[in-house]
Amino acid sequence: MENKIIPYGKQNITEEDIEVVIETLKSDYLTQGPKIKEFEDNFAKYVNAKYAVALANGTAALHLCALALDVQPGDKVITTPITFAASANCIRYCGGEVVFGDIDPDTYLLDINSVRSLLEAAPKGTYKGIIPVDFAGRAVNLEEFKALAKEYDLWIIEDACHAPGGYFIDSKGEQQYCGNGQFAELAIFSFHPVKHIASGEGGMITTNNEELYKRLLKLRTHGIVKQDDLYTNSIEFAGGIESYPLWYMEMQALGYNYRITDFQAALGNNQLKRADSGLETRRSIASRYKQAFSGKSYVKGQSGVVDGHAYHLYILEVDDRLGLYNYLRTKNIFAQIHYIPCHLMPYYREFGWKEGDRVASETYYKHCISLPMYPTLPKEELDYVIEAIDEYYK
Ligand SMILES: *Cc1c(COP(=O)(O)O)cnc(C)c1O
């Protein structure tokens, strides 16, 4: 075990995954073929949403969400500092202004009270939307966020990259799956290899809003439509007589090429079949960690084991985090830090953000460490990680 690196997250590729990719490579379509719709339909079903749009990656998904919701230069949008930078950057792509809330130190999620304070401190209409993140796999209570969003006429983009299959329990006691479109206008997922479902690079947007869905399809492919009843140029211009000629298409908006390929979609689709069993294993690893570290004096906080948590990450908050991190590296355990607060990245400091602006997030960053968490983590390695941490603090 001493020579093998244990990362914090890792993909799991089976022989069957390899077969479906090869099969797709041998088919007529490498891209723009049937595998994409198949993946979209199955994914939508998995998260209980009406529509899904597969994309090149999660960042492209965020960008298209911001475009579909018509984010304009100067528009203010609120997100959490404890997230991957892309959650915030999508607003900057459209020239909008990112305003960071703070986290709840118990859940590590965007604190709705910090969002409310921001909203109350500005004239109504100042903010356009909120991007809550199901950080570490813990589902944000979007029912509460939706009520607040309604009050201030805001949209919600749920960054659910960490939480396919995760859910929260709503006020009626119902399970509300991440990305199910009940509360957020749009939700996004990523299929980067460290995430639950891997397709190499890949992403997905889910929604229950048909109009947004159609807009996203158009934006994914250059803003081009190919459907007679949507054209605005005349049949005569197009070169037809009584109907549009078969070759005709129109570019109606400034879109992008954010497509996923068919072989990636085939891989993602096959991985999706194992999503539930993977989730179950993640939850049992979390229980083991929780039990091992409960009551340890060096632990200042740890991921709670709560209903619906999808455990993309298992996080401990510890004293002497640097010492532990370096010690674990010598044991070939590559723990990771999620995340360096986004508002203090040099890019965002340019907008005036400084230390002390978001205390809960900054305090969390001083102590957090993400432990190995993936379904194929062998039990002996899990024990080895737990022992190594205990050993360090002896
Ligand atoms: C991975 C991730 C993204 C971006 O996804 P990519 O597919 O890597 O572009 C966005 N937000 C969060 C929270 C993520 O973890």
Coordinates of C-alpha atoms and ligand atoms in Angstrom, one line a residue:
M1 CA 0.0 0.0 0.0
E2 CA 3.0 2.3 0.6
N3 CA 3.6 2.8 -3.1
K4 CA 0.1 3.2 -4.3
I5 CA -1.3 6.7 -4.5
I6 CA -4.7 7.1 -2.9
P7 CA -6.4 10.2 -4.4
Y8 CA -9.3 12.1 -3.0
G9 CA -11.5 11.1 -6.0
K10 CA -11.2 8.8 -8.9
Q11 CA -13.2 7.5 -11.9
N12 CA -14.3 3.9 -12.3
I13 CA -14.2 2.5 -15.8
T14 CA -15.6 -1.0 -16.3
E15 CA -15.1 -3.3 -19.3
E16 CA -18.7 -2.6 -20.3
D17 CA -17.9 1.2 -20.3
I18 CA -15.0 0.5 -22.7
E19 CA -17.3 -1.7 -24.9
V20 CA -20.0 1.0 -25.3
V21 CA -17.4 3.6 -26.3
I22 CA -15.8 1.3 -28.8
E23 CA -19.3 0.4 -30.2
T24 CA -20.0 4.1 -30.6
L25 CA -16.6 4.7 -32.3
K26 CA -17.6 2.1 -34.8
S27 CA -21.0 3.6 -35.4
D28 CA -22.0 6.2 -38.0
Y29 CA -21.9 9.1 -35.4
L30 CA -19.0 10.3 -33.4
T31 CA -21.0 13.5 -32.6
Q32 CA -24.6 14.8 -33.1
G33 CA -25.8 11.2 -33.1
P34 CA -28.4 9.2 -31.1
K35 CA -26.3 8.6 -28.0
I36 CA -26.6 12.2 -26.8
K37 CA -30.4 12.2 -26.6
E38 CA -30.3 8.8 -25.0
F39 CA -28.0 10.1 -22.3
E40 CA -30.1 13.2 -21.9
D41 CA -33.4 11.3 -21.5
N42 CA -31.9 8.8 -19.0
F43 CA -30.3 11.6 -17.0
A44 CA -33.4 13.7 -16.9
K45 CA -35.3 10.6 -15.5
Y46 CA -32.5 10.0 -13.0
V47 CA -32.8 13.5 -11.4
N48 CA -36.7 13.7 -11.9
A49 CA -36.4 16.6 -14.4
K50 CA -38.4 17.2 -17.6
Y51 CA -35.6 18.2 -19.9
A52 CA -31.8 17.7 -20.1
V53 CA -29.2 19.1 -22.4
A54 CA -25.8 17.4 -22.6
L55 CA -22.8 19.6 -23.1
A56 CA -19.0 19.7 -23.5
N57 CA -18.4 20.3 -19.8
G58 CA -19.9 21.7 -16.7
T59 CA -18.4 25.2 -17.3
A60 CA -20.1 25.4 -20.7
A61 CA -23.3 24.3 -19.0
L62 CA -23.0 27.2 -16.5
H63 CA -22.2 29.7 -19.4
L64 CA -25.2 28.6 -21.3
C65 CA -27.4 28.9 -18.2
A66 CA -26.2 32.5 -17.8
L67 CA -26.9 33.2 -21.5
A68 CA -30.3 31.6 -21.5
L69 CA -31.3 33.7 -18.4
D70 CA -30.1 36.7 -20.3
V71 CA -27.4 37.9 -17.9
Q72 CA -26.3 41.3 -19.0
P73 CA -23.3 43.5 -18.3
G74 CA -23.6 44.9 -14.8
D75 CA -26.2 42.4 -13.6
K76 CA -25.5 41.3 -10.0
V77 CA -25.7 37.6 -9.1
I78 CA -25.0 36.0 -5.7
T79 CA -23.1 32.8 -5.2
T80 CA -20.9 31.1 -2.5
P81 CA -17.2 31.6 -2.1
I82 CA -16.7 27.9 -1.3
T83 CA -17.1 26.4 -4.8
F84 CA -15.2 25.8 -7.9
A85 CA -14.5 29.1 -9.7
A86 CA -16.7 28.2 -12.7
S87 CA -19.9 28.7 -10.5
A88 CA -19.0 32.4 -10.4
N89 CA -17.1 32.8 -13.7
C90 CA -20.2 32.1 -15.8
I91 CA -21.6 35.5 -14.7
R92 CA -18.4 37.2 -15.7
Y93 CA -18.5 35.6 -19.1
C94 CA -21.7 37.7 -19.7
G95 CA -20.2 40.8 -18.1
G96 CA -22.3 40.4 -14.9
E97 CA -21.0 41.2 -11.4
V98 CA -20.4 38.4 -8.9
V99 CA -21.4 39.1 -5.3
F100 CA -20.4 36.4 -2.8
G101 CA -22.5 35.5 0.1
D102 CA -21.0 33.5 3.0
I103 CA -21.4 29.9 4.0
D104 CA -23.2 28.3 6.9
P105 CA -20.3 26.9 9.0
D106 CA -22.3 23.8 9.8
T107 CA -23.4 22.8 6.4
Y108 CA -20.7 24.5 4.3
L109 CA -23.4 25.6 2.0
L110 CA -24.4 29.2 0.9
D111 CA -26.0 30.7 4.0
I112 CA -29.5 31.9 3.0
N113 CA -29.3 34.5 5.8
S114 CA -26.2 36.0 4.2
V115 CA -28.1 36.1 0.9
R116 CA -31.1 37.8 2.5
S117 CA -28.9 40.4 4.1
L118 CA -27.4 41.3 0.7
L119 CA -30.9 41.5 -0.8
E120 CA -32.2 43.6 2.0
A121 CA -29.3 46.0 1.8
A122 CA -29.9 47.0 -1.8
P123 CA -32.9 48.4 -3.7
K124 CA -35.2 45.8 -5.2
G125 CA -34.1 44.8 -8.7
T126 CA -30.4 45.2 -7.9
Y127 CA -29.8 41.5 -8.0
K128 CA -30.9 39.2 -10.9
G129 CA -30.2 35.7 -9.6
I130 CA -28.6 33.3 -7.1
I131 CA -26.3 30.3 -7.9
P132 CA -26.4 28.0 -4.8
V133 CA -24.0 25.0 -5.0
D134 CA -24.8 21.5 -3.6
F135 CA -21.3 21.6 -2.2
A136 CA -19.6 18.3 -1.4
G137 CA -22.8 16.6 -2.4
R138 CA -25.1 18.1 0.2
A139 CA -28.3 19.3 -1.3
V140 CA -29.2 23.0 -0.8
N141 CA -32.7 23.5 0.6
L142 CA -34.0 25.1 -2.6
E143 CA -37.5 25.4 -1.3
E144 CA -36.3 28.1 1.1
F145 CA -34.1 29.7 -1.6
K146 CA -37.1 29.7 -4.0
A147 CA -39.3 31.5 -1.5
L148 CA -36.6 34.2 -1.1
A149 CA -36.0 34.4 -4.9
K150 CA -39.7 34.9 -5.5
E151 CA -39.8 37.8 -3.0
Y152 CA -37.0 39.5 -4.9
D153 CA -37.9 38.3 -8.4
L154 CA -34.6 36.4 -8.9
W155 CA -33.8 33.3 -10.9
I156 CA -31.9 30.3 -9.5
I157 CA -29.2 28.3 -11.2
E158 CA -28.4 25.2 -9.0
D159 CA -24.8 24.1 -9.4
A160 CA -25.4 20.4 -8.7
C161 CA -22.0 19.2 -10.0
H162 CA -21.3 17.4 -6.7
A163 CA -24.7 16.0 -6.2
P164 CA -26.3 13.8 -8.9
G165 CA -28.7 11.6 -6.9
G166 CA -28.6 13.8 -3.9
Y167 CA -31.8 15.3 -2.4
F168 CA -33.2 17.4 0.4
I169 CA -36.4 16.8 2.3
D170 CA -38.9 19.6 1.7
S171 CA -41.5 21.1 4.1
K172 CA -44.0 18.4 3.1
G173 CA -41.5 15.6 3.9
E174 CA -40.9 14.8 0.2
Q175 CA -37.5 14.1 -1.3
Q176 CA -36.5 16.8 -3.8
Y177 CA -33.7 15.6 -6.0
C178 CA -30.9 17.9 -7.0
G179 CA -31.5 19.2 -10.5
N180 CA -35.2 18.2 -10.5
G181 CA -36.3 21.7 -11.7
Q182 CA -38.9 22.1 -9.0
F183 CA -37.3 25.2 -7.5
A184 CA -34.3 26.3 -9.6
E185 CA -34.9 27.4 -13.2
L186 CA -31.8 25.5 -14.3
A187 CA -29.4 23.1 -12.8
I188 CA -26.0 22.0 -14.0
F189 CA -23.8 18.9 -13.6
S190 CA -20.3 17.9 -14.6
F191 CA -18.9 14.6 -15.8
H192 CA -15.3 15.3 -15.1
P193 CA -13.5 12.1 -13.9
V194 CA -13.6 13.2 -10.2
K195 CA -17.4 13.6 -10.3
H196 CA -19.9 10.8 -9.7
I197 CA -20.4 10.1 -13.4
A198 CA -17.4 10.4 -15.7
S199 CA -17.4 11.0 -19.5
G200 CA -13.9 12.4 -19.8
E201 CA -15.2 15.9 -20.2
G202 CA -18.9 16.5 -20.1
G203 CA -21.8 18.4 -18.6
M204 CA -25.5 18.6 -18.4
I205 CA -28.2 21.2 -17.8
T206 CA -31.6 20.0 -16.4
T207 CA -34.8 22.1 -16.4
N208 CA -38.6 21.9 -16.3
N209 CA -38.9 25.0 -18.4
E210 CA -39.6 24.3 -22.1
E211 CA -38.8 27.7 -23.3
L212 CA -35.4 27.7 -21.6
Y213 CA -34.8 24.2 -22.9
K214 CA -35.3 25.3 -26.5
R215 CA -33.1 28.3 -26.0
L216 CA -30.3 26.0 -24.6
L217 CA -30.5 23.7 -27.6
K218 CA -30.1 26.6 -29.9
L219 CA -27.2 28.1 -27.9
R220 CA -25.4 24.8 -27.8
T221 CA -25.0 24.7 -31.5
H222 CA -24.0 28.2 -32.7
G223 CA -27.5 29.6 -32.3
I224 CA -28.6 27.7 -35.3
V225 CA -32.1 26.3 -35.8
K226 CA -33.2 23.8 -38.4
Q227 CA -37.0 23.8 -38.2
D228 CA -39.4 25.3 -40.7
D229 CA -41.8 26.9 -38.3
L230 CA -39.1 28.8 -36.5
Y231 CA -37.5 30.5 -39.5
T232 CA -37.8 34.3 -39.9
N233 CA -36.3 34.7 -43.3
S234 CA -38.8 34.1 -46.2
I235 CA -39.2 30.9 -48.2
E236 CA -38.4 33.0 -51.3
F237 CA -35.1 34.2 -49.8
A238 CA -34.3 30.7 -48.7
G239 CA -34.6 29.6 -52.3
G240 CA -37.7 27.5 -51.9
I241 CA -41.0 27.8 -53.7
E242 CA -43.9 26.7 -51.4
S243 CA -41.7 25.4 -48.6
Y244 CA -38.2 25.9 -47.2
P245 CA -35.6 23.8 -49.1
L246 CA -34.2 20.9 -47.2
W247 CA -30.7 22.4 -46.8
Y248 CA -32.0 25.6 -45.2
M249 CA -31.1 26.6 -41.6
E250 CA -30.9 29.8 -39.7
M251 CA -28.4 31.3 -37.2
Q252 CA -30.7 33.3 -34.9
A253 CA -28.6 34.0 -31.9
L254 CA -24.9 34.1 -31.0
G255 CA -24.4 30.6 -29.8
Y256 CA -21.3 28.4 -29.3
N257 CA -20.2 24.9 -30.1
Y258 CA -20.6 23.4 -26.7
R259 CA -21.6 19.9 -27.9
I260 CA -20.6 16.6 -26.2
T261 CA -19.5 13.8 -28.5
D262 CA -21.5 10.6 -28.9
F263 CA -18.8 8.4 -27.5
Q264 CA -18.6 10.6 -24.3
A265 CA -22.4 10.5 -24.1
A266 CA -22.3 6.7 -24.4
L267 CA -19.8 6.5 -21.6
G268 CA -21.7 8.8 -19.4
N269 CA -24.9 6.9 -20.1
N270 CA -23.4 3.6 -19.1
Q271 CA -21.9 5.1 -16.0
L272 CA -25.3 6.4 -15.1
K273 CA -26.5 2.8 -14.7
R274 CA -24.1 2.4 -11.7
A275 CA -24.9 5.8 -10.2
D276 CA -27.2 4.5 -7.5
S277 CA -24.8 1.7 -6.3
G278 CA -21.9 4.2 -6.4
L279 CA -24.0 6.6 -4.2
E280 CA -24.7 3.8 -1.7
T281 CA -21.0 3.0 -1.4
R282 CA -20.1 6.7 -1.0
R283 CA -22.7 6.9 1.9
S284 CA -21.2 3.9 3.6
I285 CA -17.7 5.3 3.3
A286 CA -19.1 8.6 4.9
S287 CA -20.6 6.6 7.8
R288 CA -17.3 4.9 8.4
Y289 CA -15.4 8.3 8.4
K290 CA -18.1 9.9 10.6
Q291 CA -17.9 7.1 13.1
A292 CA -14.1 7.1 13.1
F293 CA -13.6 10.8 13.7
S294 CA -16.6 11.5 16.0
G295 CA -15.3 12.8 19.3
K296 CA -11.6 13.1 18.2
S297 CA -10.1 16.2 19.8
Y298 CA -8.2 17.2 16.6
V299 CA -11.5 17.4 14.6
K300 CA -13.1 20.8 14.7
G301 CA -15.9 19.9 12.3
Q302 CA -16.8 17.2 9.8
S303 CA -19.3 16.4 7.0
G304 CA -22.5 15.5 8.6
V305 CA -24.1 12.2 7.6
V306 CA -27.5 13.5 6.5
D307 CA -30.3 12.2 4.4
G308 CA -29.8 12.8 0.7
H309 CA -26.1 13.7 0.9
A310 CA -24.4 12.5 -2.3
Y311 CA -20.9 12.7 -0.8
H312 CA -18.8 13.9 -3.7
L313 CA -16.4 15.0 -0.9
Y314 CA -15.9 14.0 2.7
I315 CA -14.5 16.9 4.6
L316 CA -12.8 17.2 8.0
E317 CA -12.0 20.5 9.7
V318 CA -8.8 20.0 11.7
D319 CA -6.1 21.9 13.6
D320 CA -2.7 21.9 11.9
R321 CA -4.2 21.2 8.5
L322 CA -0.9 21.8 6.7
G323 CA 0.9 19.3 8.9
L324 CA -1.8 16.7 8.3
Y325 CA -1.9 17.3 4.6
N326 CA 1.9 16.9 4.2
Y327 CA 2.0 13.9 6.5
L328 CA -0.7 12.2 4.4
R329 CA 1.3 12.9 1.2
T330 CA 4.3 11.0 2.7
K331 CA 1.8 8.1 3.2
N332 CA 0.7 8.5 -0.5
I333 CA -2.7 9.7 0.6
F334 CA -3.4 12.7 -1.6
A335 CA -6.1 14.5 0.3
Q336 CA -7.3 17.8 -1.3
I337 CA -8.6 21.2 -0.2
H338 CA -12.0 22.3 -1.4
Y339 CA -12.0 25.2 -1.9
I340 CA -9.7 28.2 -1.7
P341 CA -12.4 30.9 -1.2
C342 CA -13.3 32.2 -4.6
H343 CA -13.6 35.8 -3.6
L344 CA -9.9 35.9 -2.6
M345 CA -8.6 34.5 -5.9
P346 CA -6.4 37.2 -7.5
Y347 CA -9.0 37.7 -10.3
Y348 CA -11.8 38.5 -7.9
R349 CA -9.6 40.6 -5.6
E350 CA -9.4 43.0 -8.7
F351 CA -13.1 43.7 -8.0
G352 CA -12.3 44.8 -4.4
W353 CA -12.8 41.6 -2.5
K354 CA -10.4 41.3 0.4
E355 CA -9.6 39.2 3.5
G356 CA -12.2 39.5 6.2
D357 CA -15.1 40.0 3.7
R358 CA -16.5 36.5 4.2
V359 CA -15.5 35.3 7.6
A360 CA -17.2 31.9 7.8
S361 CA -15.8 30.9 4.4
E362 CA -12.3 32.1 5.2
T363 CA -12.3 30.4 8.6
Y364 CA -13.5 27.1 7.0
Y365 CA -10.7 27.3 4.4
K366 CA -8.1 27.5 7.2
H367 CA -9.1 24.0 8.5
C368 CA -10.7 22.0 5.7
I369 CA -9.4 18.9 4.1
S370 CA -11.2 16.5 1.8
L371 CA -10.5 12.8 2.4
P372 CA -10.4 10.0 -0.2
M373 CA -14.0 9.4 -1.3
Y374 CA -14.9 7.2 -4.3
P375 CA -16.9 4.0 -4.8
T376 CA -13.9 1.8 -5.7
L377 CA -11.9 2.9 -2.6
P378 CA -11.0 -0.5 -1.0
K379 CA -11.9 -1.1 2.6
E380 CA -8.2 -1.7 3.6
E381 CA -7.3 1.7 2.0
L382 CA -10.1 3.4 3.8
D383 CA -8.9 1.9 7.1
Y384 CA -5.3 2.9 6.2
V385 CA -6.4 6.5 5.7
I386 CA -8.2 6.6 9.0
E387 CA -5.3 5.1 10.8
A388 CA -2.8 7.5 9.2
I389 CA -4.8 10.5 10.4
D390 CA -5.1 9.2 13.9
E391 CA -1.4 8.4 13.9
Y392 CA -0.5 11.9 12.9
Y393 CA -2.3 13.4 15.9
K394 CA -0.9 10.9 18.4
Ligands
LIG1 C1 -16.5 20.4 -11.6 C2 -17.3 21.6 -11.3 C3 -17.7 22.6 -12.2 C4 -17.2 22.6 -13.6 O1 -17.3 21.4 -14.3 P1 -16.3 21.1 -15.5 O2 -17.0 19.9 -16.2 O3 -15.0 20.8 -14.9 O4 -16.3 22.3 -16.4 C5 -18.5 23.6 -11.8 N1 -18.9 23.7 -10.5 C6 -18.6 22.8 -9.6 C7 -19.1 22.9 -8.2 C8 -17.7 21.7 -9.9 O5 -17.3 20.8 -9.0

